[in-house]
Amino acid sequence: MRLEGIETVRRILCVFPRYTSSFGTFEYAYPLTDGVQAFMPPQGLLLIAAYLPANWPVRFIDENIRPATAEDFQWAEAVFVSGMHIQRQQMNDICRRAHRFDLAVAIGGPSVSACPDYYPSFDYLHVGELGDATNDLIARLARDPSRPGQQVVLRTADRIAMSDFPIPAYELAETRKYLLGSIQYSSGCPYQCEFCDIPGLYGRNPRLKTPRQIIAELDKLRECGMTDTVYFVDDNFIGNRKAAMDLLPHLVEWQKKTGYITRLACEATLNIAKRPEILELMREAMFVTVFCGIETPDPDALKAMHKDHNMMVPIMEGIHTINRYGMEVVSGIIMGLDTDKPETGDALLAFVDQSRIPLLTINLLQALPKTPLWDRLEREGRLIDDDSRDSNVDFLLPYDQVVSSWRKCMEAAYQPEKLFARYQYQCDFTYANRLKVPVSPEMKSWANIRRGLIMLRNIFWKVGVLGDYRKVFWKFALRQLRRGDIEGLIGSAMIAHHLIMFARAASGGQQNASNYSIRLREAAIPAE
Ligand code: SF4
């Protein structure tokens, strides 16, 4: 659904800020691909772009692909920006650049919705989700696009139902330049983990699109050239289990119709392992990865952070159950918890070995505004505002000890031998459980084969010939080649390369210990 009834025409420039190097954006893998330059198309800005009046020309720039130029700013009558806390400096930088052209700049999205104070220079703050504030912003710009005399804060009181959301304007994004496609079915999560800002921002009662909308979005992503892997960015795919069960048969049908060329991935709580009926349908719909916020293998720590639902099934059993349905588990891990002890790092490494999970995002605890953790630490006087640190939390263990333990874990977990052994396990015991599908014309298409060949060439040259861990790589690669598992080889080698390179930089102190830390981020602001 688009906003209708506005006659005036305004040219809107939507700019998505750059990310700095981060564990979760996989940029060390990009040179091994056939031209990937960014992680995922941003849902929020593309949604707003689709919601604007149909007669308003929109230009979308993702600064992870290229910076907005003077010509872009000269073309525009107003600028829209959106992003997360980690992009705060970059968003403020876009605002500064737009103001040089005397353009009104509006900011929306999760960061400003949680912390309007972070953005004093913007002309319009759009706080909350798509709704009456969005309509108000559009009406104001239609009346007068010039900069208002002082900052205007617009807060959504009346949200638009997700079932009325338009399809994000994927056609504006250069989809082939993204590692993953993105799609959103639901918003919000029924749980209340202490460190998480999702329930505070989006509510505990998940809101939903309809299966028809999702199928239309998948069709559009395909039309726009995104065929590889599409990631459901929902905070918790099974936040509403009935809704997941309603959607999955439609995804299965869509995969049958389109030749199973698209792989699906999502985020879900580990108690998904208790739902074989959901797991079976996910297998049939070709879900290949589930990100689970395991956070810690320590039951006392899970209790303390109110994540007891992770213990509804013993953690190892849960992981192996998901693997049995062909899905690799990716795990979030947090270090620096109040329950951590000097031996926590060793326990974590034992968990990595035992779980055989290849990809774990190991972060230091960071307190985000609008979370119970923030409120508690504020009461206890344990929030530290110091950009030179990797976390704003005053840990109970000494800070240097926690950071050094994090570095050691990164170094040990991503030793090439250990990582490829975990990937070998996944190839043998997880990927082997995936649905066997006939080779469809889409898979045999020249475009698909060409992409695979380019990636293989890059991997063989940059890792197999030039890489310093080439012996470990070839041991893994030859085994996969003998089996004809080209997909497993390409996927594992690409991600493994990122993990190894990132972990080396991290253990040498050149990467942040938290996805949310702003240490080192200044350098990432793009030059004009
Ligand atoms: S289950 Fe995940 S999304 Fe839900 S509150 Fe906990 S961390 Fe946040």
Coordinates of C-alpha atoms and ligand atoms in Angstrom, one line a residue:
M1 CA 0.0 0.0 0.0
R2 CA 1.4 3.4 -1.0
L3 CA 0.5 6.7 0.4
E4 CA -2.0 8.3 -2.0
G5 CA -3.6 11.7 -2.6
I6 CA -0.4 13.8 -2.7
E7 CA -0.1 15.9 -5.9
T8 CA 3.2 17.7 -5.3
V9 CA 6.3 15.9 -6.6
R10 CA 9.5 15.7 -4.5
R11 CA 12.7 14.0 -5.4
I12 CA 13.9 11.9 -2.4
L13 CA 17.4 10.6 -2.0
C14 CA 17.6 7.5 0.3
V15 CA 21.1 6.9 1.7
F16 CA 22.1 3.8 3.6
P17 CA 25.2 4.3 5.7
R18 CA 28.4 2.3 5.5
Y19 CA 29.2 -0.4 7.9
T20 CA 32.7 -0.7 9.3
S21 CA 34.5 -4.0 9.0
S22 CA 32.5 -6.4 11.2
F23 CA 32.4 -10.1 11.9
G24 CA 28.8 -10.3 10.7
T25 CA 29.1 -8.6 7.4
F26 CA 31.5 -11.1 5.8
E27 CA 33.5 -8.5 3.8
Y28 CA 36.7 -10.7 3.7
A29 CA 34.6 -13.2 1.6
Y30 CA 33.6 -10.6 -1.0
P31 CA 36.8 -10.8 -3.1
L32 CA 36.0 -14.5 -3.5
T33 CA 32.6 -13.9 -5.1
D34 CA 31.6 -12.6 -8.5
G35 CA 31.3 -9.0 -7.4
V36 CA 29.6 -8.8 -4.0
Q37 CA 30.2 -5.5 -2.3
A38 CA 27.7 -5.4 0.5
F39 CA 25.9 -7.6 3.0
M40 CA 22.1 -7.3 2.6
P41 CA 19.7 -4.8 1.0
P42 CA 18.3 -2.6 3.9
Q43 CA 14.7 -3.4 4.5
G44 CA 13.7 -0.2 6.2
L45 CA 14.8 2.3 3.6
L46 CA 13.5 0.2 0.7
L47 CA 10.2 -0.1 2.5
I48 CA 10.0 3.7 2.9
A49 CA 11.0 4.1 -0.7
A50 CA 8.1 1.9 -1.8
Y51 CA 5.6 3.7 0.5
L52 CA 6.3 7.2 -0.8
P53 CA 3.8 8.6 -3.3
A54 CA 4.1 6.9 -6.6
N55 CA 4.9 10.1 -8.4
W56 CA 7.9 10.9 -6.2
P57 CA 11.2 10.0 -7.9
V58 CA 13.4 8.1 -5.5
R59 CA 17.1 7.4 -5.7
F60 CA 18.6 4.8 -3.4
I61 CA 22.3 4.8 -2.5
D62 CA 23.9 2.1 -0.3
E63 CA 27.2 3.7 0.7
N64 CA 28.6 0.2 1.3
I65 CA 28.5 0.0 -2.6
R66 CA 29.3 3.6 -3.5
P67 CA 29.2 6.9 -1.7
A68 CA 26.4 9.5 -2.4
T69 CA 28.0 12.1 -4.7
A70 CA 27.5 15.8 -5.1
E71 CA 25.4 15.1 -8.1
D72 CA 23.1 12.9 -6.0
F73 CA 22.7 15.6 -3.4
Q74 CA 22.1 18.3 -6.1
W75 CA 19.4 16.1 -7.7
A76 CA 17.5 15.6 -4.4
E77 CA 15.0 17.8 -2.6
A78 CA 15.2 15.9 0.7
V79 CA 17.4 13.1 2.1
F80 CA 16.2 10.0 4.1
V81 CA 18.7 8.0 6.2
S82 CA 18.2 4.9 8.3
G83 CA 20.4 2.6 10.2
M84 CA 21.5 0.9 13.5
H85 CA 23.5 2.2 16.4
I86 CA 26.7 0.9 14.9
Q87 CA 26.2 3.2 11.9
R88 CA 25.6 6.3 14.1
Q89 CA 28.7 8.2 13.1
Q90 CA 28.2 7.4 9.4
M91 CA 24.6 8.6 9.6
N92 CA 25.6 11.9 11.2
D93 CA 28.2 12.2 8.4
I94 CA 25.6 11.8 5.7
C95 CA 23.5 14.5 7.5
R96 CA 26.5 16.9 7.5
R97 CA 27.1 16.3 3.8
A98 CA 23.5 16.8 2.9
H99 CA 23.4 20.1 4.8
R100 CA 26.2 21.4 2.7
F101 CA 23.6 21.4 -0.1
D102 CA 21.0 22.9 2.2
L103 CA 18.8 19.8 2.1
A104 CA 16.4 18.7 4.7
V105 CA 17.4 15.4 6.2
A106 CA 15.1 12.9 7.9
I107 CA 16.3 9.9 9.9
G108 CA 14.3 6.8 10.8
G109 CA 15.0 3.2 11.8
P110 CA 16.0 1.4 14.9
S111 CA 18.8 3.6 16.2
V112 CA 16.9 6.9 16.2
S113 CA 13.8 5.1 17.5
A114 CA 15.8 4.0 20.6
C115 CA 18.0 7.1 21.0
P116 CA 16.7 10.3 19.4
D117 CA 19.4 12.2 21.3
Y118 CA 22.1 10.6 19.1
Y119 CA 20.9 12.7 16.2
P120 CA 20.8 16.4 17.1
S121 CA 21.7 17.7 13.6
F122 CA 18.9 16.0 11.6
D123 CA 15.9 18.1 10.5
Y124 CA 13.3 15.4 11.0
L125 CA 13.5 12.5 13.4
H126 CA 11.1 9.6 12.6
V127 CA 10.7 7.7 15.8
G128 CA 9.0 4.3 15.6
E129 CA 7.7 2.2 12.8
L130 CA 5.9 3.0 9.5
G131 CA 2.7 4.8 10.5
D132 CA 1.2 8.2 11.2
A133 CA 4.6 9.8 11.7
T134 CA 5.6 8.6 8.2
N135 CA 2.4 10.2 6.7
D136 CA 3.1 13.4 8.6
L137 CA 6.7 13.5 7.3
I138 CA 5.6 13.1 3.7
A139 CA 2.8 15.7 4.1
R140 CA 5.3 18.2 5.5
L141 CA 7.8 17.6 2.7
A142 CA 5.1 17.9 0.1
R143 CA 4.1 21.3 1.6
D144 CA 7.6 22.6 1.9
P145 CA 10.9 20.6 1.3
S146 CA 13.2 23.3 2.8
R147 CA 14.9 22.8 6.2
P148 CA 12.6 23.6 9.1
G149 CA 13.8 26.3 11.6
Q150 CA 14.4 23.7 14.3
Q151 CA 14.4 19.9 14.6
V152 CA 11.0 18.3 14.2
V153 CA 10.4 15.0 16.0
L154 CA 7.6 12.8 14.6
R155 CA 6.6 9.8 16.7
T156 CA 4.5 6.9 15.3
A157 CA 1.5 6.4 17.6
D158 CA -0.6 4.5 15.0
R159 CA 1.4 1.9 13.2
I160 CA 0.5 0.6 9.7
A161 CA -0.3 -3.1 9.9
M162 CA 2.4 -5.2 8.3
S163 CA -0.2 -6.8 6.2
D164 CA -0.6 -3.4 4.5
F165 CA 3.1 -2.9 3.9
P166 CA 4.1 -2.4 0.3
I167 CA 6.8 -4.7 -1.2
P168 CA 10.1 -3.0 -0.5
A169 CA 11.5 -1.3 -3.5
Y170 CA 14.1 -4.0 -4.3
E171 CA 14.2 -2.8 -7.8
L172 CA 16.2 0.3 -6.6
A173 CA 18.9 -1.9 -5.1
E174 CA 21.7 -3.5 -7.0
T175 CA 20.7 -6.9 -5.7
R176 CA 23.6 -8.8 -7.5
K177 CA 26.0 -6.8 -5.4
Y178 CA 24.7 -8.2 -2.1
L179 CA 25.9 -11.3 -0.4
L180 CA 22.3 -12.2 0.8
G181 CA 18.8 -11.1 -0.1
S182 CA 16.7 -9.9 2.8
I183 CA 13.0 -10.3 3.6
Q184 CA 10.8 -9.7 6.7
Y185 CA 7.8 -11.8 7.7
S186 CA 7.3 -10.7 11.3
S187 CA 8.5 -8.1 13.8
G188 CA 8.8 -8.4 17.6
C189 CA 9.5 -11.3 20.0
P190 CA 7.6 -12.7 22.9
Y191 CA 10.7 -13.2 25.1
Q192 CA 12.5 -10.7 27.2
C193 CA 16.2 -11.5 27.2
E194 CA 17.9 -8.9 29.4
F195 CA 20.3 -7.5 26.8
C196 CA 17.9 -7.4 23.9
D197 CA 16.2 -4.2 22.6
I198 CA 13.7 -6.0 20.2
P199 CA 10.8 -6.4 22.7
G200 CA 11.2 -2.7 23.8
L201 CA 11.3 -1.4 20.2
Y202 CA 8.9 -3.7 18.4
G203 CA 6.8 -5.3 21.1
R204 CA 6.3 -8.8 22.5
N205 CA 3.4 -9.8 20.3
P206 CA 4.8 -10.5 16.9
R207 CA 3.2 -8.6 14.0
L208 CA 2.9 -10.3 10.7
K209 CA 2.8 -10.0 6.9
T210 CA 0.6 -12.5 5.0
P211 CA 2.1 -15.5 3.2
R212 CA 0.9 -13.9 0.0
Q213 CA 3.0 -10.9 0.6
I214 CA 6.1 -13.0 1.3
I215 CA 5.6 -15.0 -1.9
A216 CA 5.2 -11.7 -3.9
E217 CA 8.4 -10.4 -2.3
L218 CA 10.3 -13.6 -3.1
D219 CA 9.1 -13.3 -6.7
K220 CA 10.2 -9.7 -6.8
L221 CA 13.6 -10.5 -5.4
R222 CA 14.0 -13.1 -8.1
E223 CA 12.9 -10.7 -10.8
C224 CA 15.5 -8.3 -9.5
G225 CA 18.2 -11.0 -9.8
M226 CA 18.6 -12.1 -6.2
T227 CA 18.5 -15.9 -6.4
D228 CA 21.1 -17.3 -4.0
T229 CA 20.3 -17.1 -0.3
V230 CA 17.4 -15.0 1.1
Y231 CA 17.6 -14.2 4.9
F232 CA 14.5 -13.8 6.9
V233 CA 15.5 -10.8 9.1
D234 CA 12.7 -11.5 11.6
D235 CA 13.9 -11.2 15.2
N236 CA 12.5 -14.7 15.8
F237 CA 11.1 -16.7 13.0
I238 CA 9.1 -18.8 15.4
G239 CA 8.0 -15.9 17.6
N240 CA 4.5 -16.9 16.5
R241 CA 4.7 -20.6 15.8
K242 CA 1.3 -20.8 14.2
A243 CA 2.2 -18.1 11.8
A244 CA 5.4 -19.9 10.9
M245 CA 3.4 -23.1 10.3
D246 CA 1.0 -21.0 8.1
L247 CA 3.8 -19.6 6.0
L248 CA 6.0 -22.7 5.5
P249 CA 3.7 -24.7 3.1
H250 CA 3.6 -21.6 0.8
L251 CA 7.4 -21.5 0.8
V252 CA 7.6 -25.2 0.0
E253 CA 5.2 -24.6 -3.0
W254 CA 7.2 -21.6 -4.1
Q255 CA 10.5 -23.6 -4.1
K256 CA 8.8 -26.4 -6.1
K257 CA 7.6 -23.9 -8.6
T258 CA 10.9 -22.0 -9.0
G259 CA 13.2 -24.9 -9.0
Y260 CA 14.8 -24.7 -5.6
I261 CA 17.4 -22.3 -6.7
T262 CA 17.0 -20.1 -3.6
R263 CA 18.3 -21.1 -0.2
L264 CA 16.6 -19.7 2.9
A265 CA 18.0 -18.7 6.3
C266 CA 16.5 -17.2 9.4
E267 CA 16.9 -16.4 13.1
A268 CA 15.0 -18.4 15.7
T269 CA 15.2 -19.4 19.3
L270 CA 16.9 -22.7 20.0
N271 CA 13.6 -24.2 21.3
I272 CA 12.8 -24.6 17.6
A273 CA 14.4 -28.0 18.2
K274 CA 11.3 -29.0 20.1
R275 CA 9.2 -28.5 17.0
P276 CA 9.8 -31.3 14.5
E277 CA 6.8 -30.3 12.5
I278 CA 8.3 -26.9 11.9
L279 CA 11.8 -28.3 11.2
E280 CA 10.5 -30.8 8.6
L281 CA 8.7 -28.0 6.7
M282 CA 11.7 -25.8 6.9
R283 CA 13.8 -28.6 5.4
E284 CA 11.3 -29.0 2.6
A285 CA 11.4 -25.2 2.0
M286 CA 15.2 -25.4 1.7
F287 CA 16.1 -23.5 4.9
V288 CA 19.8 -24.2 5.2
T289 CA 20.9 -22.0 8.1
V290 CA 19.3 -21.0 11.4
F291 CA 20.9 -18.3 13.5
C292 CA 20.3 -19.1 17.2
G293 CA 21.2 -16.8 20.0
I294 CA 22.8 -19.5 22.2
E295 CA 24.7 -16.7 24.0
T296 CA 26.5 -19.0 26.5
P297 CA 26.6 -22.7 27.3
D298 CA 26.5 -21.8 31.0
P299 CA 22.9 -22.5 32.4
D300 CA 23.4 -20.1 35.3
A301 CA 24.2 -17.3 32.9
L302 CA 21.2 -18.2 30.7
K303 CA 19.0 -17.9 33.8
A304 CA 20.5 -14.6 34.8
M305 CA 19.9 -13.1 31.4
H306 CA 16.3 -14.4 31.3
K307 CA 17.0 -16.7 28.4
D308 CA 15.7 -19.9 30.1
H309 CA 14.0 -20.9 26.9
N310 CA 17.4 -21.9 25.5
M311 CA 17.3 -24.7 28.1
M312 CA 14.0 -26.2 27.1
V313 CA 16.1 -28.8 25.2
P314 CA 19.7 -29.6 26.2
I315 CA 21.8 -27.2 24.1
M316 CA 23.8 -29.9 22.3
E317 CA 20.8 -32.0 21.6
G318 CA 19.0 -28.9 20.2
I319 CA 21.9 -28.1 17.8
H320 CA 22.2 -31.7 16.6
T321 CA 18.4 -32.0 16.1
I322 CA 18.5 -28.9 13.9
N323 CA 21.5 -30.4 12.0
R324 CA 19.5 -33.5 11.3
Y325 CA 17.0 -31.5 9.3
G326 CA 19.9 -30.2 7.1
M327 CA 20.2 -26.9 8.7
E328 CA 23.5 -25.5 10.0
V329 CA 23.3 -23.6 13.3
V330 CA 25.0 -20.2 13.5
S331 CA 25.4 -19.1 17.0
G332 CA 25.6 -15.8 18.8
I333 CA 27.9 -15.9 21.9
I334 CA 28.4 -13.2 24.5
M335 CA 31.4 -12.7 26.7
G336 CA 31.7 -10.3 29.6
L337 CA 28.6 -11.5 31.4
D338 CA 28.3 -11.0 35.2
T339 CA 28.3 -14.7 35.6
D340 CA 31.6 -15.1 33.7
K341 CA 34.5 -16.6 35.5
P342 CA 38.2 -16.7 34.7
E343 CA 37.7 -20.1 33.1
T344 CA 34.7 -19.0 30.9
G345 CA 36.9 -18.7 27.8
D346 CA 38.1 -22.4 28.1
A347 CA 34.5 -23.6 28.6
L348 CA 33.4 -21.6 25.5
L349 CA 36.2 -23.2 23.4
A350 CA 35.1 -26.7 24.6
F351 CA 31.6 -25.8 23.5
V352 CA 32.8 -24.8 20.1
D353 CA 34.6 -28.1 19.7
Q354 CA 31.7 -30.2 20.9
S355 CA 28.9 -28.4 19.0
R356 CA 30.9 -28.4 15.7
I357 CA 29.3 -25.1 14.9
P358 CA 31.5 -23.4 12.3
L359 CA 30.3 -19.8 12.6
L360 CA 29.8 -18.2 16.0
T361 CA 29.6 -14.5 16.4
I362 CA 31.5 -14.0 19.6
N363 CA 30.9 -10.5 21.0
L364 CA 31.6 -8.7 24.2
L365 CA 28.5 -7.7 26.2
Q366 CA 27.3 -4.2 25.2
A367 CA 24.3 -2.5 27.0
L368 CA 21.9 -1.1 24.5
P369 CA 19.4 1.6 25.4
K370 CA 15.8 0.5 25.9
T371 CA 16.9 -2.8 27.4
P372 CA 16.5 -4.2 31.0
L373 CA 20.3 -4.6 31.0
W374 CA 20.8 -0.9 30.4
D375 CA 18.4 0.0 33.2
R376 CA 20.0 -2.4 35.7
L377 CA 23.6 -1.3 34.9
E378 CA 22.5 2.4 35.1
R379 CA 21.1 1.7 38.6
E380 CA 24.3 0.0 39.5
G381 CA 26.5 2.8 38.1
R382 CA 28.1 0.4 35.7
L383 CA 27.6 2.1 32.3
I384 CA 30.8 3.6 30.9
D385 CA 30.8 6.2 28.2
D386 CA 34.3 5.9 26.7
D387 CA 34.7 5.3 23.0
S388 CA 38.2 3.9 23.4
R389 CA 36.7 0.8 25.1
D390 CA 35.2 -2.2 23.4
S391 CA 32.1 -2.2 25.6
N392 CA 30.1 0.3 27.6
V393 CA 29.7 -2.2 30.4
D394 CA 31.8 -2.1 33.6
F395 CA 32.4 -5.9 33.8
L396 CA 32.7 -7.7 37.1
L397 CA 36.0 -9.3 35.9
P398 CA 38.8 -6.8 35.0
Y399 CA 38.3 -5.3 31.6
D400 CA 41.7 -6.3 30.2
Q401 CA 41.1 -9.9 31.3
V402 CA 37.8 -10.0 29.5
V403 CA 39.1 -8.5 26.2
S404 CA 42.2 -10.7 26.3
S405 CA 40.0 -13.8 26.8
W406 CA 37.8 -12.7 23.9
R407 CA 40.9 -12.4 21.7
K408 CA 42.2 -15.8 22.7
C409 CA 38.8 -17.4 21.9
M410 CA 38.7 -15.7 18.5
E411 CA 42.2 -16.9 17.7
A412 CA 41.6 -20.5 18.9
A413 CA 38.1 -21.0 17.5
Y414 CA 39.1 -19.8 14.0
Q415 CA 42.4 -21.7 13.6
P416 CA 42.0 -22.9 9.9
E417 CA 42.5 -26.6 11.0
K418 CA 39.7 -26.4 13.6
L419 CA 37.4 -24.4 11.4
F420 CA 37.6 -26.6 8.4
A421 CA 37.2 -29.7 10.6
R422 CA 33.9 -28.2 11.8
Y423 CA 32.9 -27.5 8.2
Q424 CA 33.8 -31.0 7.2
Y425 CA 31.4 -32.2 10.0
Q426 CA 28.7 -30.0 8.6
C427 CA 29.2 -31.3 5.0
D428 CA 29.1 -34.9 6.3
F429 CA 26.4 -34.8 8.9
T430 CA 24.3 -31.6 8.2
Y431 CA 24.3 -30.7 4.5
A432 CA 24.0 -34.5 3.7
N433 CA 20.5 -34.3 5.4
R434 CA 19.2 -31.6 3.0
L435 CA 16.4 -32.3 0.6
K436 CA 17.7 -33.9 -2.6
V437 CA 16.2 -31.9 -5.4
P438 CA 16.3 -32.6 -9.1
V439 CA 18.6 -30.4 -11.1
S440 CA 16.3 -27.7 -12.4
P441 CA 16.7 -25.6 -15.6
E442 CA 17.5 -22.6 -13.3
M443 CA 20.4 -24.5 -11.7
K444 CA 21.7 -25.5 -15.1
S445 CA 21.4 -22.0 -16.5
W446 CA 24.6 -20.5 -18.0
A447 CA 24.3 -17.5 -15.6
N448 CA 24.3 -19.9 -12.6
I449 CA 27.2 -22.0 -13.9
R450 CA 29.2 -18.9 -14.8
R451 CA 28.8 -17.6 -11.2
G452 CA 29.9 -20.9 -9.7
L453 CA 33.0 -21.0 -12.0
I454 CA 34.0 -17.4 -11.1
M455 CA 33.8 -18.2 -7.4
L456 CA 35.7 -21.4 -7.8
R457 CA 38.4 -19.7 -9.7
N458 CA 38.7 -17.0 -7.1
I459 CA 38.7 -19.5 -4.2
F460 CA 41.3 -21.7 -5.9
W461 CA 43.6 -18.8 -6.7
K462 CA 43.2 -16.6 -3.7
V463 CA 43.0 -19.3 -1.0
G464 CA 44.3 -22.5 -2.8
V465 CA 47.4 -20.8 -4.3
L466 CA 48.0 -17.6 -2.5
G467 CA 46.5 -18.4 0.9
D468 CA 48.8 -19.3 3.8
Y469 CA 46.4 -22.0 5.0
R470 CA 46.2 -23.6 1.6
K471 CA 47.2 -27.1 2.8
V472 CA 44.2 -27.2 5.2
F473 CA 42.0 -25.8 2.5
W474 CA 43.0 -28.4 -0.1
K475 CA 42.5 -31.3 2.3
F476 CA 38.9 -30.1 2.7
A477 CA 38.4 -29.0 -1.0
L478 CA 39.6 -32.3 -2.5
R479 CA 37.3 -34.3 -0.4
Q480 CA 34.4 -32.2 -1.5
L481 CA 35.4 -32.2 -5.1
R482 CA 35.6 -36.0 -5.1
R483 CA 32.1 -36.1 -3.8
G484 CA 30.9 -33.5 -6.3
D485 CA 29.7 -31.2 -3.5
I486 CA 30.6 -28.0 -5.2
E487 CA 27.9 -26.0 -3.3
G488 CA 29.3 -27.1 0.1
L489 CA 32.8 -26.3 -1.1
I490 CA 32.1 -22.8 -2.3
G491 CA 29.9 -21.9 0.7
S492 CA 32.2 -23.2 3.3
A493 CA 35.4 -21.9 1.8
M494 CA 34.0 -18.4 1.3
I495 CA 32.7 -18.0 4.8
A496 CA 35.7 -19.8 6.3
H497 CA 38.0 -17.3 4.6
H498 CA 36.2 -14.4 6.2
L499 CA 36.2 -16.0 9.6
I500 CA 39.9 -16.8 9.5
M501 CA 40.9 -13.3 8.3
F502 CA 38.6 -11.5 10.7
A503 CA 39.7 -13.6 13.7
R504 CA 43.4 -12.8 12.9
A505 CA 42.7 -9.1 12.8
A506 CA 40.6 -9.4 16.0
S507 CA 43.2 -11.3 18.0
G508 CA 45.8 -8.7 16.9
G509 CA 43.6 -5.9 18.2
Q510 CA 42.6 -4.5 14.8
Q511 CA 38.9 -5.4 15.2
N512 CA 36.2 -4.5 17.7
A513 CA 35.2 -7.0 20.3
S514 CA 31.6 -6.0 20.0
N515 CA 29.4 -5.5 17.0
Y516 CA 28.2 -2.4 18.8
S517 CA 31.5 -0.9 19.7
I518 CA 32.4 2.4 18.0
R519 CA 36.1 2.0 18.7
L520 CA 37.8 2.0 15.3
R521 CA 34.7 3.1 13.5
E522 CA 35.6 6.7 12.8
A523 CA 37.9 5.5 10.0
A524 CA 35.0 4.0 8.1
I525 CA 33.2 7.2 7.3
P526 CA 33.3 7.5 3.5
A527 CA 35.1 10.3 1.8
E528 CA 32.8 12.4 -0.4
Ligands
SF4_1 S1 14.7 -14.4 22.0 FE1 16.1 -13.2 20.7 S2 14.9 -11.6 19.8 FE2 13.7 -12.5 21.5 S3 14.2 -11.2 23.2 FE3 15.7 -12.9 23.3 S4 17.5 -12.2 22.1 FE4 15.8 -10.8 21.7

